[in-house]
Tab-separated table of C-alpha atoms and ligand atoms in Angstrom:
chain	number	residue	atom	x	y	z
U	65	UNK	CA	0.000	0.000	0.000
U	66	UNK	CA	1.125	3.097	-0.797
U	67	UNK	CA	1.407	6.553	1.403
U	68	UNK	CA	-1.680	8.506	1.522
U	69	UNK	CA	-3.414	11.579	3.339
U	70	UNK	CA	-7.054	11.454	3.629
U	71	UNK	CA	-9.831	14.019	4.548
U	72	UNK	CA	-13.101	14.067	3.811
U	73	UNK	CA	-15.033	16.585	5.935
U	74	UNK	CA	-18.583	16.229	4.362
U	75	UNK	CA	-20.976	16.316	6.947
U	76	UNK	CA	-23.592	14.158	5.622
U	77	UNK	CA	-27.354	14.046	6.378
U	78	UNK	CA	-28.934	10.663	4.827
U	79	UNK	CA	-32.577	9.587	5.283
U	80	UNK	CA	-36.694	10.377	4.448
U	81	UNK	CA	-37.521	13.711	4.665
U	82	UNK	CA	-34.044	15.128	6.019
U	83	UNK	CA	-34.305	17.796	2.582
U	84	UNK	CA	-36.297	19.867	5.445
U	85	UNK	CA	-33.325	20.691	7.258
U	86	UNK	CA	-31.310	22.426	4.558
U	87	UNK	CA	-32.004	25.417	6.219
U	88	UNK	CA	-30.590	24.483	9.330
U	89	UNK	CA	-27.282	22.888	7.654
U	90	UNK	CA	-26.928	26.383	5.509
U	91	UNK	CA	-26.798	28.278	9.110
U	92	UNK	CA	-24.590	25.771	10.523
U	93	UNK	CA	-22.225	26.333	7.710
U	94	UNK	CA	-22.373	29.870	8.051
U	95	UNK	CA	-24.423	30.942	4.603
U	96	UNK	CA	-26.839	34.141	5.131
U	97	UNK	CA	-27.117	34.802	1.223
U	98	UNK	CA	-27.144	31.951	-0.545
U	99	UNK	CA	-27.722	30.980	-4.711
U	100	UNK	CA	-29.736	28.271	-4.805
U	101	UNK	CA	-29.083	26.041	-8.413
U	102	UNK	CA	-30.894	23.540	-10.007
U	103	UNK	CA	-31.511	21.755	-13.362
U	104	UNK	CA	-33.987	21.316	-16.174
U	105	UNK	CA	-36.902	21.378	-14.040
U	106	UNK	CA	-37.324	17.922	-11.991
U	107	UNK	CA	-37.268	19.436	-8.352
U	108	UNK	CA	-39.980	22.100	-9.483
U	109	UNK	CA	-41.965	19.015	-10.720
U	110	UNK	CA	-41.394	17.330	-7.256
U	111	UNK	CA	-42.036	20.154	-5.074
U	112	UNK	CA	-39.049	19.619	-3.471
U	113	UNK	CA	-37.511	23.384	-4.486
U	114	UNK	CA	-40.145	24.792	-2.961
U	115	UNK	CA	-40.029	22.629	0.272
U	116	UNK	CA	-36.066	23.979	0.080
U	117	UNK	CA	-37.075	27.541	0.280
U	118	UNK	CA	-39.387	27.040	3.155
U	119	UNK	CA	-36.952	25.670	5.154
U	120	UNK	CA	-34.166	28.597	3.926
U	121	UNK	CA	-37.005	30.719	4.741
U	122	UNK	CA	-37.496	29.397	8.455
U	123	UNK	CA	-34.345	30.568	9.144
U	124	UNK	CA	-34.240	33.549	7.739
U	125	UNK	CA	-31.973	33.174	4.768
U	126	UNK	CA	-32.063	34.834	2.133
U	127	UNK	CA	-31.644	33.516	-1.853
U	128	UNK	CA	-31.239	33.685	-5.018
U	129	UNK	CA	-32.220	31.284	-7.735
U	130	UNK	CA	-29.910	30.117	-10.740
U	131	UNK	CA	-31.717	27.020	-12.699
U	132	UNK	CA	-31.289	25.642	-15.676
U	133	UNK	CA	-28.343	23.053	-15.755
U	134	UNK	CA	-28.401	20.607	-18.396
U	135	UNK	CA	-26.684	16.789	-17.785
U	136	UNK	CA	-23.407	16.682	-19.041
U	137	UNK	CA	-23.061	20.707	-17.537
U	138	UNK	CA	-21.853	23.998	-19.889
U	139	UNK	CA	-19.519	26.327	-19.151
U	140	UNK	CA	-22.428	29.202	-20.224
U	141	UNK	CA	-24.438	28.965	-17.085
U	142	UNK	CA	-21.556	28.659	-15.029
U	143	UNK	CA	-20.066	32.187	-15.943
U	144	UNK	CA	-23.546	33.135	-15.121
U	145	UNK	CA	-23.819	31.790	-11.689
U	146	UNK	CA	-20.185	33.709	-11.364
U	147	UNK	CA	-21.426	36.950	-12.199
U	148	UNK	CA	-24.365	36.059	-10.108
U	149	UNK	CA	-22.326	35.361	-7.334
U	150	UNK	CA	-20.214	38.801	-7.191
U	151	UNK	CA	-23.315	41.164	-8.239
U	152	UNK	CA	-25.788	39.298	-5.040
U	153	UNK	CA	-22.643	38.846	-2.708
U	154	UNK	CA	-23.233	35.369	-2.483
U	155	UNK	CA	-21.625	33.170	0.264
U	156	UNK	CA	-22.959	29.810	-0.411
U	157	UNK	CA	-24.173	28.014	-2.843
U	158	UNK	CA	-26.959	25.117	-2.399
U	159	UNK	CA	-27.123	22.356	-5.392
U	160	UNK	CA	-29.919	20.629	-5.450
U	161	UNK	CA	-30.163	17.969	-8.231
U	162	UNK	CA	-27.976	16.007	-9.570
U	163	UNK	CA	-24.402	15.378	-10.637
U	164	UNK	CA	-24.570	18.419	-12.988
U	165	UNK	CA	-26.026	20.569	-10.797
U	166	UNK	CA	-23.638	19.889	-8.271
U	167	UNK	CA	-20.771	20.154	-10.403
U	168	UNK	CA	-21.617	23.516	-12.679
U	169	UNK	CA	-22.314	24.746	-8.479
U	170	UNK	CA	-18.778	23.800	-7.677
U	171	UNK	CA	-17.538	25.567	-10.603
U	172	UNK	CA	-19.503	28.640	-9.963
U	173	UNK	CA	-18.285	28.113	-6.319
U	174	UNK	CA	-14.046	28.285	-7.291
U	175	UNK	CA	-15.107	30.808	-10.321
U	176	UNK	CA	-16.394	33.193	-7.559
U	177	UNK	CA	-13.357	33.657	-5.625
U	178	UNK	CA	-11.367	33.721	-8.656
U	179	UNK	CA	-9.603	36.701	-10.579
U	180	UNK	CA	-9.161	34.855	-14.358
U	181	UNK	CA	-10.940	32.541	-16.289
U	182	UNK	CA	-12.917	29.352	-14.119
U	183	UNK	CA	-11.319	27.129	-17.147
U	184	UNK	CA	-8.015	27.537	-15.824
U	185	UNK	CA	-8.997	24.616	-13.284
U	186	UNK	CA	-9.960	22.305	-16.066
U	187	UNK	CA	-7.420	22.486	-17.484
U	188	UNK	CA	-4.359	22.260	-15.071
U	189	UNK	CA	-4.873	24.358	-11.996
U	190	UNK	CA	-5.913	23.231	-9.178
U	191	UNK	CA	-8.934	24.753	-7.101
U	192	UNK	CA	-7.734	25.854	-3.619
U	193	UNK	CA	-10.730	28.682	-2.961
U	194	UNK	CA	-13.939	28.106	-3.652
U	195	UNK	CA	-17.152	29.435	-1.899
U	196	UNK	CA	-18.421	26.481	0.594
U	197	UNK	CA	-20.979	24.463	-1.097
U	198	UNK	CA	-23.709	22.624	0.454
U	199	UNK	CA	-25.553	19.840	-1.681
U	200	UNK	CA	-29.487	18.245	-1.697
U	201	UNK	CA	-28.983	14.799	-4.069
U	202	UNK	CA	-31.592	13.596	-6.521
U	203	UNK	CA	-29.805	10.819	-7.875
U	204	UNK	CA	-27.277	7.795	-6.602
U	205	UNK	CA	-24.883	8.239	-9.381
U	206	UNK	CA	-22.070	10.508	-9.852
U	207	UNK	CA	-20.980	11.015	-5.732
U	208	UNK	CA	-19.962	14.786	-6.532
U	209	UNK	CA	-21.766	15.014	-3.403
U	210	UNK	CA	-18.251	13.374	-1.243
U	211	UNK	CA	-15.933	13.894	-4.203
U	212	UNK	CA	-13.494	16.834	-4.588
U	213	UNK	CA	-14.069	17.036	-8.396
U	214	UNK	CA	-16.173	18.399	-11.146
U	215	UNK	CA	-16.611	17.780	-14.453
U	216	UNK	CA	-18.037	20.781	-17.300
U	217	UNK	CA	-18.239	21.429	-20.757
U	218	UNK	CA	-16.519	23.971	-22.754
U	219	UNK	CA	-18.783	24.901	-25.362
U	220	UNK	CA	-15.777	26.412	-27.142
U	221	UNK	CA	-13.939	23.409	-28.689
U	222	UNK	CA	-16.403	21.133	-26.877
U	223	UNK	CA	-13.786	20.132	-24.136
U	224	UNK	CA	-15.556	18.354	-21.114
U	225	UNK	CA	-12.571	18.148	-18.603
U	226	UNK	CA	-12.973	17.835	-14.510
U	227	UNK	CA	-11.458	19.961	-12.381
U	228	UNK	CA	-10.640	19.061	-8.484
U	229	UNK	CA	-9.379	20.027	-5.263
U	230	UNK	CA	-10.156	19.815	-1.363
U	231	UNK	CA	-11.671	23.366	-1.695
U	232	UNK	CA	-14.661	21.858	-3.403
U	233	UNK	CA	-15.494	18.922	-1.300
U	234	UNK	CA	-19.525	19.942	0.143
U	235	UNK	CA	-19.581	21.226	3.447
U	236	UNK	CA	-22.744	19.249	3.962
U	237	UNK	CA	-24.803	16.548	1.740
U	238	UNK	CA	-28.545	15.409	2.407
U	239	UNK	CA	-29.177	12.231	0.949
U	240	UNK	CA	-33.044	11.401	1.155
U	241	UNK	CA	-33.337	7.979	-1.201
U	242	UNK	CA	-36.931	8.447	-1.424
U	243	UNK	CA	-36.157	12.002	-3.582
U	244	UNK	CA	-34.720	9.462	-6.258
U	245	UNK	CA	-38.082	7.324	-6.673
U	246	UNK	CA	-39.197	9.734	-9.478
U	247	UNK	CA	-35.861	9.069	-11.800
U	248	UNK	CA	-36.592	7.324	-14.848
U	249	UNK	CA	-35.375	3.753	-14.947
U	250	UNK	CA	-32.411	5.032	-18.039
U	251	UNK	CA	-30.768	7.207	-15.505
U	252	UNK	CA	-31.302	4.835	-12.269
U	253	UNK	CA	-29.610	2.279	-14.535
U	254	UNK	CA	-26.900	4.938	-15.842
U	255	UNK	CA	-26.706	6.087	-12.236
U	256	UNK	CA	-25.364	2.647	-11.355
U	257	UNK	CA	-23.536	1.720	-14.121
U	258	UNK	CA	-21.403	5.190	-12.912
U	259	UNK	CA	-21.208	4.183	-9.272
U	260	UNK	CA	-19.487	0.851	-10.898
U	261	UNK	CA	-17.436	2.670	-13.054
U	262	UNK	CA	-15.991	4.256	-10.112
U	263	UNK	CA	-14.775	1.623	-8.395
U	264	UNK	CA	-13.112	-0.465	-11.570
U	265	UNK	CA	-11.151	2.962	-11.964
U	266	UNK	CA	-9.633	2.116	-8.536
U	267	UNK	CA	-9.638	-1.779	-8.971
U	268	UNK	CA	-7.509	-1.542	-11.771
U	269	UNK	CA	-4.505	-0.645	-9.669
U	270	UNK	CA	-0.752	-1.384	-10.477
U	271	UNK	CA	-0.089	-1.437	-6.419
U	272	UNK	CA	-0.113	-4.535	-4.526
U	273	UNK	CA	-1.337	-5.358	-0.972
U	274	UNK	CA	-4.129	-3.426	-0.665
U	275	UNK	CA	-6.520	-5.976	0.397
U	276	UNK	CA	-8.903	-3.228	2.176
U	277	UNK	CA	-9.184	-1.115	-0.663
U	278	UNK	CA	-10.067	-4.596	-2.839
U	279	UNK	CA	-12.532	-5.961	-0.361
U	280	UNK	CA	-13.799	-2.693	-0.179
U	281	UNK	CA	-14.476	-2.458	-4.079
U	282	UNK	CA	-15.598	-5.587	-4.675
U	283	UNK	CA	-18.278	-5.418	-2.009
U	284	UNK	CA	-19.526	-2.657	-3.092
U	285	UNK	CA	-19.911	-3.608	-6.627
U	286	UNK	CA	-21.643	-6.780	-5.645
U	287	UNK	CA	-24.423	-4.658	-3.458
U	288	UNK	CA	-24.571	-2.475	-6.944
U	289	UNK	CA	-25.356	-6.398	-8.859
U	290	UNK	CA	-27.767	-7.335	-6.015
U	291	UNK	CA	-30.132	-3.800	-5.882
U	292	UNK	CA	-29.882	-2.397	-8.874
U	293	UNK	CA	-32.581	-5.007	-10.446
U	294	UNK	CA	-34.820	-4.034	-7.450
U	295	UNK	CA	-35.101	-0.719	-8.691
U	296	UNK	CA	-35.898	-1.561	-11.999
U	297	UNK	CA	-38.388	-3.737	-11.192
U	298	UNK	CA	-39.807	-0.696	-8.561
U	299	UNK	CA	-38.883	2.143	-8.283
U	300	UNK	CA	-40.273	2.658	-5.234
U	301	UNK	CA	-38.168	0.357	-3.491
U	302	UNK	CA	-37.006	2.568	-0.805
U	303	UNK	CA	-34.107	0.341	0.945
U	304	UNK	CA	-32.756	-0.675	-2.698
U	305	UNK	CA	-32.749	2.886	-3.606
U	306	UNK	CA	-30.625	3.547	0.473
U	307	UNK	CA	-28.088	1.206	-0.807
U	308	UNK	CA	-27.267	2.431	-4.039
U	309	UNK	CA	-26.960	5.991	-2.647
U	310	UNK	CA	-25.076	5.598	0.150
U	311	UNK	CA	-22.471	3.460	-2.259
U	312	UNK	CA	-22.413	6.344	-4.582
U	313	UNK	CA	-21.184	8.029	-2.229
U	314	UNK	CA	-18.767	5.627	-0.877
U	315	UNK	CA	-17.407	4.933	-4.490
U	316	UNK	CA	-16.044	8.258	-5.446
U	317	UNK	CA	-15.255	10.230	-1.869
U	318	UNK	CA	-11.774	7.656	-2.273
U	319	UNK	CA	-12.353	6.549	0.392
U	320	UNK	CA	-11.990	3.101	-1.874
U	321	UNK	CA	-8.971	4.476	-3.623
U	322	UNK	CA	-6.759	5.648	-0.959
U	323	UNK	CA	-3.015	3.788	-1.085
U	324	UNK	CA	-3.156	3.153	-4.757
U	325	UNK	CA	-2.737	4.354	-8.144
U	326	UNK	CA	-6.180	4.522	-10.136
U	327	UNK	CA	-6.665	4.185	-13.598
U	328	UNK	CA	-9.144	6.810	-14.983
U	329	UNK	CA	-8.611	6.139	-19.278
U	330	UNK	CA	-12.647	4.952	-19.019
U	331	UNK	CA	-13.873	8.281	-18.075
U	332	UNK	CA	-11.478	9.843	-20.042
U	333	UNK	CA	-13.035	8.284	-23.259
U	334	UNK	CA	-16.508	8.438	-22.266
U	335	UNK	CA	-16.139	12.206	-21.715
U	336	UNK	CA	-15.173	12.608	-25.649
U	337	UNK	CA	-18.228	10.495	-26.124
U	338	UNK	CA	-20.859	12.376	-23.710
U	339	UNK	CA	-18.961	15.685	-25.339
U	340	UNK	CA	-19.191	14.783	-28.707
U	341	UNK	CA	-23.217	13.057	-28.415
U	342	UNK	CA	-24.572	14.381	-25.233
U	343	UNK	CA	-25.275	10.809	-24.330
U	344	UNK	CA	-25.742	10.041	-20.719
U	345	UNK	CA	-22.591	8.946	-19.092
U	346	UNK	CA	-23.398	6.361	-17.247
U	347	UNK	CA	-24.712	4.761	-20.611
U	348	UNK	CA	-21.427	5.932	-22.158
U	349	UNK	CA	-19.821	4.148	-19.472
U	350	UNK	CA	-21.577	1.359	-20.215
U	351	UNK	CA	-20.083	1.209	-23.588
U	352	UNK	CA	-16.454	2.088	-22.870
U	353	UNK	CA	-16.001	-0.590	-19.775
U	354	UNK	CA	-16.260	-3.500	-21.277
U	355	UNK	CA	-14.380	-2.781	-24.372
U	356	UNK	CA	-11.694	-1.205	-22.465
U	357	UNK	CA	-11.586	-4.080	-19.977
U	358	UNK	CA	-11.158	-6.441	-23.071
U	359	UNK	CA	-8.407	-4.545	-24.872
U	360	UNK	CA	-6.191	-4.288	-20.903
U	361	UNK	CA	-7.132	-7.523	-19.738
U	362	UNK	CA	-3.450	-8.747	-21.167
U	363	UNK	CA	-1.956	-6.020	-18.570
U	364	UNK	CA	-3.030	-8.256	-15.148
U	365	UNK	CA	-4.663	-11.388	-16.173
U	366	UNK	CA	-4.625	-11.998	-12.534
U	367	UNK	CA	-6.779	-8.868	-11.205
U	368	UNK	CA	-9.472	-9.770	-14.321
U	369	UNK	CA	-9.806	-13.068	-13.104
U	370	UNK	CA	-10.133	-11.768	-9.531
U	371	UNK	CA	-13.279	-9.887	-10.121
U	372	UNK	CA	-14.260	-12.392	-12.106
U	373	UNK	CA	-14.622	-15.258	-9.409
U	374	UNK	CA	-15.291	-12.498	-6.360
U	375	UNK	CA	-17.539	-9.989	-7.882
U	376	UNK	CA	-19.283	-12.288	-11.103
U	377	UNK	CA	-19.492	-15.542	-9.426
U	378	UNK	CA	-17.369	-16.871	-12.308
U	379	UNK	CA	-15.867	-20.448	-11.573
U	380	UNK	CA	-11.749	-19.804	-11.690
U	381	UNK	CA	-10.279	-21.815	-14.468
U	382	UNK	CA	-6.508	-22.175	-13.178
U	383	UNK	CA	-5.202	-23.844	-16.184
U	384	UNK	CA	-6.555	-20.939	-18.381
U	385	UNK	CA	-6.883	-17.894	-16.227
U	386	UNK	CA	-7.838	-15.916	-19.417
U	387	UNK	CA	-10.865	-17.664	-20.008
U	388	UNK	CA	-12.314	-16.842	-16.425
U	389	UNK	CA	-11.367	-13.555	-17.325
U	390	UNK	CA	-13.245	-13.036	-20.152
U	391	UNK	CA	-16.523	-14.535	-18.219
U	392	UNK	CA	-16.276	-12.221	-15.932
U	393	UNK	CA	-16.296	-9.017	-18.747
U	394	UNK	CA	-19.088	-10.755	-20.441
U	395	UNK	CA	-20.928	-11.513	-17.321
U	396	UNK	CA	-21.017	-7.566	-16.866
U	397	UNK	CA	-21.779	-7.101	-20.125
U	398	UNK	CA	-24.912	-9.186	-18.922
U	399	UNK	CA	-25.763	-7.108	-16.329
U	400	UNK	CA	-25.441	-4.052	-17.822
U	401	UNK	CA	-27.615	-5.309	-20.793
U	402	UNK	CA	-30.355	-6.538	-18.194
U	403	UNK	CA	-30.664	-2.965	-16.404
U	404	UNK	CA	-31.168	-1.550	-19.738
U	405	UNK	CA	-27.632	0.089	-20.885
U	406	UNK	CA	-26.298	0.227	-23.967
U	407	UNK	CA	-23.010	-1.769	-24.694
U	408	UNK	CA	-21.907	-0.327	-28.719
U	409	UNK	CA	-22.155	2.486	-30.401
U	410	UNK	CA	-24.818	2.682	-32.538
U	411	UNK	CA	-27.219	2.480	-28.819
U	412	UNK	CA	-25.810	6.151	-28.253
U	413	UNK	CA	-26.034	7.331	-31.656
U	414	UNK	CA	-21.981	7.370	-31.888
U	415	UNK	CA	-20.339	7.511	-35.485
U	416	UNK	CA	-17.202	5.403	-36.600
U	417	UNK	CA	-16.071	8.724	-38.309
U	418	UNK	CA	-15.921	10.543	-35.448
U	419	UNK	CA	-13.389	7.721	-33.544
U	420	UNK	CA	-9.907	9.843	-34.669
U	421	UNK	CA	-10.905	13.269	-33.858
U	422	UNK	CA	-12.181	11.615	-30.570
U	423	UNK	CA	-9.042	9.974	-29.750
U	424	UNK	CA	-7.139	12.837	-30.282
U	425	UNK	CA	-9.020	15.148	-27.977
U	426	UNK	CA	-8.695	13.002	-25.400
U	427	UNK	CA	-5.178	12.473	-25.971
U	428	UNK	CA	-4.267	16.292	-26.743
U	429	UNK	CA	-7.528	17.921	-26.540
U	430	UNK	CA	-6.837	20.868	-23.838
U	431	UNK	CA	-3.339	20.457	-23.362
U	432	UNK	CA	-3.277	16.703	-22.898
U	433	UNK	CA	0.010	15.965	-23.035
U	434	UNK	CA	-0.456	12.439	-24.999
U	435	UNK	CA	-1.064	9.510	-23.121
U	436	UNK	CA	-4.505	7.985	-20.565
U	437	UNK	CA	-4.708	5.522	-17.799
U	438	UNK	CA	-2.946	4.751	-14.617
U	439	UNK	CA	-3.203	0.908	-14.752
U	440	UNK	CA	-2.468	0.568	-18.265
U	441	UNK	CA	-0.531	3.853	-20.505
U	442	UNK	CA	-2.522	3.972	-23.555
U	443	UNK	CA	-1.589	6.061	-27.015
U	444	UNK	CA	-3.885	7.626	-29.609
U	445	UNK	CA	-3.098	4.814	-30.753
U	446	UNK	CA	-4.537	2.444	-28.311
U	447	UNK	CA	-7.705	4.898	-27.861
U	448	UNK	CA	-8.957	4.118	-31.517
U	449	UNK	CA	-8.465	0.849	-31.099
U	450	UNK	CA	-10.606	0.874	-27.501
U	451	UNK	CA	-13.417	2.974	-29.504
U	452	UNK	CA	-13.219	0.404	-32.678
U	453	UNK	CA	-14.078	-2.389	-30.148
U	454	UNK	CA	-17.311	-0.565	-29.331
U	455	UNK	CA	-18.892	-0.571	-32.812
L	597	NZQ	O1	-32.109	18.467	-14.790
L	597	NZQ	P1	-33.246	17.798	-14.107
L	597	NZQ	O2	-34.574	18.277	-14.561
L	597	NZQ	O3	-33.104	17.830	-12.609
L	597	NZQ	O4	-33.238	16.230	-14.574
L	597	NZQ	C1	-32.153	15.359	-14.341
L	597	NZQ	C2	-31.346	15.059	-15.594
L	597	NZQ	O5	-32.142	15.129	-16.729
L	597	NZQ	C3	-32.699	14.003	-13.989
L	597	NZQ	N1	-32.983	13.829	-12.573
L	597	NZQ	C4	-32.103	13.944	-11.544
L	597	NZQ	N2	-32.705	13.615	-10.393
L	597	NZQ	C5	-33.992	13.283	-10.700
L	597	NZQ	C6	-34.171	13.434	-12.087
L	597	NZQ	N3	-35.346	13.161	-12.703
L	597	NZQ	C7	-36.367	12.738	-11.938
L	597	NZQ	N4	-36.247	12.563	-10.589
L	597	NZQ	C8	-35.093	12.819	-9.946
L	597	NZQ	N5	-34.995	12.594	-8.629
L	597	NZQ	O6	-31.680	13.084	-14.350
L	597	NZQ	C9	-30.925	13.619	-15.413
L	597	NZQ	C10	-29.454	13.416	-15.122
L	597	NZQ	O7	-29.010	14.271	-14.093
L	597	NZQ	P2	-27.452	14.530	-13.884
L	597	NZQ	O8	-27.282	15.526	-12.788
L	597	NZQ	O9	-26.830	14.841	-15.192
L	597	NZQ	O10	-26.957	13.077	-13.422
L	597	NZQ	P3	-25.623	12.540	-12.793
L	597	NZQ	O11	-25.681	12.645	-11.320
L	597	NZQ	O12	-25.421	11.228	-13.401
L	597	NZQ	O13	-24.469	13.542	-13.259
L	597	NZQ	C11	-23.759	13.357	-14.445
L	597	NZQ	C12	-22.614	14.331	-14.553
L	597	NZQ	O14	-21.650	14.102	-13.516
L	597	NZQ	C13	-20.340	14.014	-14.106
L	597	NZQ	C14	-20.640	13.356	-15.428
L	597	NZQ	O15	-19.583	13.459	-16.335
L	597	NZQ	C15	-21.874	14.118	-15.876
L	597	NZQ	O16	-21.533	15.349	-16.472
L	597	NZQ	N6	-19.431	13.321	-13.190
L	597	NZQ	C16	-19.021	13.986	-12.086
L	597	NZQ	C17	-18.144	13.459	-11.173
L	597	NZQ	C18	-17.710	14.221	-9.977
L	597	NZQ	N7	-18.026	15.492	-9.893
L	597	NZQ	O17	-17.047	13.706	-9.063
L	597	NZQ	C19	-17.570	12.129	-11.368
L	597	NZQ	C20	-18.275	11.315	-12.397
L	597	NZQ	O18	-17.382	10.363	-12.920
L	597	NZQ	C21	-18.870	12.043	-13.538
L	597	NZQ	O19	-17.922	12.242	-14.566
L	598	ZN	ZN1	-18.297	8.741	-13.591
């Protein structure tokens, strides 16, 4: 196991109807004027935005309101909130939504305090200042609510890069599973093919002895196997839907990935896709995993054939390790199939044509300096080859 520091200060409110104590958790946190941001419209629908601004309003704090953030989040609206931010002199900002909203507020947040240009952390700097954030989740998927990242769209050039640092990590998170009964079963599934994603990032490690960190994973990912078909067969389910959000969280806050290197290529690639389509990423994700997992298997046949037998319930073949390997990708090509993901290309509406300008953004794109992955190095090169796997 390798050296590591860890903090994760995220005070974290989970359970029914705990959304009516946001108020209390923005005083707590010190916010008196706060920008409240949302997305395309599903917490209006819900009532739970209003049921927000009650309890903002119990305790006397005051708002303003900054909606509108679309999946796969723009740059636009986040110099927006910015200006927003310095005209109202904001001090806090409350996300309530999703992933998106969460990360275009954690942009907005760093932008704020911030003399240039909010790209300069998506591209190489790293956020230390950033207004604190407070979050209210709609959907077990992306963990921005623990994570110290963010991921946006630059509509110049089409660039979705993440940004991260400690600075951005919520102050506080309410995680009511019940608000994500009303998601559609697409993004429940997408949700939890991204909480999976998450952890084979860290799986695929090139450091030994970190047993932990593996049990951890692999746990997790088998809770993700065993609930995720509850959900889909009702959404309603409300202790299904407490176990996939709680490992959402537990998936990306690294608290999984702590003592080793992580790969990362997978997201990587899916971002050109989700950039380049507007696709969902947890369906793009859904594409890029197995085909990645087929073209690196040769890198550790060990570690395939590991979650394989401990995560797939595949039967080890000893003689021919690669074979239980391969059972083990096409047993979660299986699963992803049966929650209703996409596995090629064509499912997202991605083009062949598009695989070498795709490649090369992700290799170059934004001052990439050539090479993806932490587990295995892949080229341009390799990166085609990945995406040709998918079609
Ligand atoms: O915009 P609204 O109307 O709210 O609708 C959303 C959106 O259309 C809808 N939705 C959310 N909660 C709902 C609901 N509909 C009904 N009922 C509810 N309770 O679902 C759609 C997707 O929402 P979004 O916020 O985009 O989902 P997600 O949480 O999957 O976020 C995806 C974004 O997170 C980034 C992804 O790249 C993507 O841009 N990621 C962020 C990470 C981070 N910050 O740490 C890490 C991830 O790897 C990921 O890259
Ligand atoms: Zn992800």
């Amino acid at each position: 196991m390798n050296n590591f520091t860890f903090y994760s200060p995220t005070y974290f409110v989970f359970g029914k109807d705990e959304e009516n104590k946001t108020g209390e958790y923005v005083k707590r946190f010190n916010g008196s004027k706060v920008l409240i941001h949302y997305g395309g419209g599903s917490v209006i629908r819900s009532g739970l935005l209003d049921r927000i601004k009650k309890s903002l309003d119990k305790e006397n704090i005051s708002y303003v309101e900054l909606g509108g953030v679309k999946p796969n989040p723009r740059s636009g609206l986040v110099y927006e909130g910015i200006e927003l931010c310095k005209k109202e002199n904001i001090d806090f900002i409350l996300a309530v939504g999703g992933g998106s909203t969460i990360d275009s507020a954690k942009a907005i947040a760093a932008g704020a305090l911030y003399d240039g240009d909010f790209w300069d952390f998506y591209t190489d700097k790293i956020v230390t200042k950033a207004l604190p954030i407070g979050t209210v989740l709609t959907i077990a998927a992306a963990g921005s609510e623990g994570s110290p990242d963010s991921v946006i769209t630059k509509e110049e050039g089409m660039f979705k890069r993440g940004a991260t640092g400690e600075a951005l990590r919520p102050m506080f998170s309410i995680l009511n599973p019940a608000l994500t009964q009303t998601l559609p079963a697409y993004q429940t599934a997408a949700g939890v093919t991204d909480i999976m994603a998450h952890l084979f990032e860290r799986y695929f490690t090139t450091t030994n002895d970190v047993e932990v960190t593996d049990r951890l994973i692999e746990a997790l990912l088998i809770t993700m196997i065993n609930e995720a078909p509850k959900v889909i067969k009702d959404p309603n389910d409300y202790q299904a839907r407490a176990n996939i959000m709680w490992a959402g969280m537990l998936a990306h806050n690294n608290v999984c990935g702590v003592g080793r290197s992580q790969d990362w290529a997978s997201h990587d690639i899916e971002h050109e896709l989700s950039a380049t389509y507007d696709c969902t990423h947890g369906a793009g994700l859904a594409v890029v995993f197995p085909a990645w997992m087929t073209y690196n298997m040769k890198h550790d046949i060990k570690r395939f054939a590991r979650l394989a037998t401990n995560v797939f319930n595949c039967k080890m073949d000893n003689d021919n390790p690669e074979s239980t390997a391969k059972a083990g990708i096409q047993a979660l090509k299986s699963f992803l199939k049966s929650i209703g993901m996409p596995l090629t290309f064509d499912e997202i509406g991605a083009k062949e044509e598009d695989i070498p300008a795709m490649a090369h953004s992700a290799c170059y794109g934004n001052k990439r300096t050539g090479t993806l992955g932490g587990f295995a190095t892949l080229t341009e090169e390799d990166v085609i080859n990945i995406y040709k796997l998918m079609l």
